[in-house]
mmCIF file of C-alpha atoms in Angstrom:
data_model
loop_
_atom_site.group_PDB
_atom_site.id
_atom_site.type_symbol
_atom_site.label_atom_id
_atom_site.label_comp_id
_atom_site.label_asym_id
_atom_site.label_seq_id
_atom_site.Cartn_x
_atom_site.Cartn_y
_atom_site.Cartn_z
ATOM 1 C CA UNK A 1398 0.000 0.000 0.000
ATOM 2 C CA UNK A 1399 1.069 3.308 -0.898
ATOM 3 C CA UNK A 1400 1.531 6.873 0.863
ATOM 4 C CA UNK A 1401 -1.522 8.228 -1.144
ATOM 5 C CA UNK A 1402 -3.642 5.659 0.057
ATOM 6 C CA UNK A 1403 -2.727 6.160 4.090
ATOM 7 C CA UNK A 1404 -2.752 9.905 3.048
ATOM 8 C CA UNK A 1405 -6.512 8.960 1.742
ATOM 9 C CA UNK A 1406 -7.103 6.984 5.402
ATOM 10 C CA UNK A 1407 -6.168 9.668 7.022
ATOM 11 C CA UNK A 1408 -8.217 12.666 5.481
ATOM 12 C CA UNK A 1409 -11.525 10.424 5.701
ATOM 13 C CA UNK A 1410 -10.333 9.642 9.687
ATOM 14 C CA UNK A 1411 -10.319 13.659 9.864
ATOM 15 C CA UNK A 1412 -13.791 14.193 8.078
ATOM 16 C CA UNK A 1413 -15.104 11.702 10.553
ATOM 17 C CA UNK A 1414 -13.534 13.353 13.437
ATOM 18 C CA UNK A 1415 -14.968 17.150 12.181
ATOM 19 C CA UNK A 1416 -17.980 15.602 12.018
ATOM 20 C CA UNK A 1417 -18.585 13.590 15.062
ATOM 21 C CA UNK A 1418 -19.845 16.008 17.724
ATOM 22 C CA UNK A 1419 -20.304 13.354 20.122
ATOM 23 C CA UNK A 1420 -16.609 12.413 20.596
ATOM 24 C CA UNK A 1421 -15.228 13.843 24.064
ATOM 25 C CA UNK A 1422 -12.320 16.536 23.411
ATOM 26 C CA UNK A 1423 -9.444 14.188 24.954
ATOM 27 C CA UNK A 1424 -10.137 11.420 22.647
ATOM 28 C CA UNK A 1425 -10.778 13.923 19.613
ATOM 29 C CA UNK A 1426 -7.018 15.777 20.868
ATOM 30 C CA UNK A 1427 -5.598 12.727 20.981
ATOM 31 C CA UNK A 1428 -6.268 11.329 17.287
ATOM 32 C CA UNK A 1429 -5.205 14.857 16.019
ATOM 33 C CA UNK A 1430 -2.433 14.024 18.026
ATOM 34 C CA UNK A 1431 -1.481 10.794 16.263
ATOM 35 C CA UNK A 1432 -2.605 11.905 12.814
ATOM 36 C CA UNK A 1433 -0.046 14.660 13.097
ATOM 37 C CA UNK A 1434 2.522 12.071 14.198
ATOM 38 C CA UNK A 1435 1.534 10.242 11.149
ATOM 39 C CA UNK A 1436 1.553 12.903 8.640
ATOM 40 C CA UNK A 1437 5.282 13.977 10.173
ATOM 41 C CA UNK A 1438 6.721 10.131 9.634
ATOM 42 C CA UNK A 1439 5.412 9.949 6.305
ATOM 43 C CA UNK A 1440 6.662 13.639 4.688
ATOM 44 C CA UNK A 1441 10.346 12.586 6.825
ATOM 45 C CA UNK A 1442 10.106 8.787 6.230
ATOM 46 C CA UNK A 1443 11.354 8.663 9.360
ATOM 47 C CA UNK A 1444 10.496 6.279 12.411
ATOM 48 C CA UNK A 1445 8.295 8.388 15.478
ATOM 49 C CA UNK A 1446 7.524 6.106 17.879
ATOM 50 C CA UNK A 1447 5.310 7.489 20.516
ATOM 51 C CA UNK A 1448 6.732 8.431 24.186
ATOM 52 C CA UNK A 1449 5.644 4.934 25.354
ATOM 53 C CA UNK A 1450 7.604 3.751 22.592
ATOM 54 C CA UNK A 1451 4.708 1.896 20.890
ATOM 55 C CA UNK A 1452 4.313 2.331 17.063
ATOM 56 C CA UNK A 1453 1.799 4.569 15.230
ATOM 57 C CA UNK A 1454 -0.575 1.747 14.650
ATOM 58 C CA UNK A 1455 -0.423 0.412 18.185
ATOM 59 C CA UNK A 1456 -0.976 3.940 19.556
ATOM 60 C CA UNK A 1457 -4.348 3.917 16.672
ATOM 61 C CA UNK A 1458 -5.633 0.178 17.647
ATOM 62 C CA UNK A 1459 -5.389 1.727 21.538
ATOM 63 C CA UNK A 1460 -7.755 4.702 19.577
ATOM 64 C CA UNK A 1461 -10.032 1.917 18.738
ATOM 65 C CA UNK A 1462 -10.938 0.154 21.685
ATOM 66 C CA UNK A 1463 -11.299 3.290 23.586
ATOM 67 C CA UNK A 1464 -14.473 4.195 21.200
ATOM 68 C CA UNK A 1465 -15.731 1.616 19.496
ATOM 69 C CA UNK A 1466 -19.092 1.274 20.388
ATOM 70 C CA UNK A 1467 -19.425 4.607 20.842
ATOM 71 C CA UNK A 1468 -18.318 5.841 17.427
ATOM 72 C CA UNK A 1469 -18.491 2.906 14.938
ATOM 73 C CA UNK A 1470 -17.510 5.424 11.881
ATOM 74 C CA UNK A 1471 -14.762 7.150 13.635
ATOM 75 C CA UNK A 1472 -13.702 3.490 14.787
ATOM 76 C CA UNK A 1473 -14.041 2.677 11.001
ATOM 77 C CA UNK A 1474 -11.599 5.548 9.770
ATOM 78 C CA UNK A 1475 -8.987 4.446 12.185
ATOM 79 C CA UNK A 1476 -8.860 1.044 11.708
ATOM 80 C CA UNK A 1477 -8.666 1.761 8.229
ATOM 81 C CA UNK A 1478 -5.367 4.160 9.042
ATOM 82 C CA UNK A 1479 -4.156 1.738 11.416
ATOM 83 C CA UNK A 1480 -3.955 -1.291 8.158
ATOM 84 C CA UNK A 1481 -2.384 0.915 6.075
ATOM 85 C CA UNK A 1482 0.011 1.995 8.095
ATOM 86 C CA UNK A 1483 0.485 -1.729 9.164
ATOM 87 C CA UNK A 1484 0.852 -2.580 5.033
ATOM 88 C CA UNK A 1485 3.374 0.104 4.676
ATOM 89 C CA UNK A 1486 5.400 -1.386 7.784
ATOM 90 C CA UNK A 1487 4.674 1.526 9.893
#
């Protein structure tokens, strides 16, 4: 899997996120956090592991459980990240 495609992942995890109003701030902070983290690895190709160490993905699967009967499309959009980034070894 390509950039473009976790580039794709991540703009439709955004749009989900802007249009979610019933995800709590922390949990909405804390994707924009990781997106952000994602977006930097990609455009430097280089490996940002998170302060705990754990790997982008990890840190988005740890999104998903938080949420995911709460906010099955959001939970959608980052599981959908989280494989690309897994297919692109990230």
């Amino acid at each position: 899997m390509d950039k473009n495609r976790v580039l794709d992942a991540l703009h439709t995890l955004q749009a989900e996120l802007s249009g979610d109003n019933t995800l709590d701030d922390a949990s909405r902070q804390s994707l924009l956090a990781t997106i952000a983290d994602i977006h930097r690895q990609l455009e430097t190709d280089s490996d940002l592991p998170t302060e705990e160490g754990e790997s982008l993905g990890g840190k988005l699967q740890d999104s998903i459980l938080e949420f995911e009967a709460e906010h099955p499309q959001v939970t959608a959009a980052v599981n959908q990240v989280a494989a690309a980034l897994a297919n692109l070894g990230i």
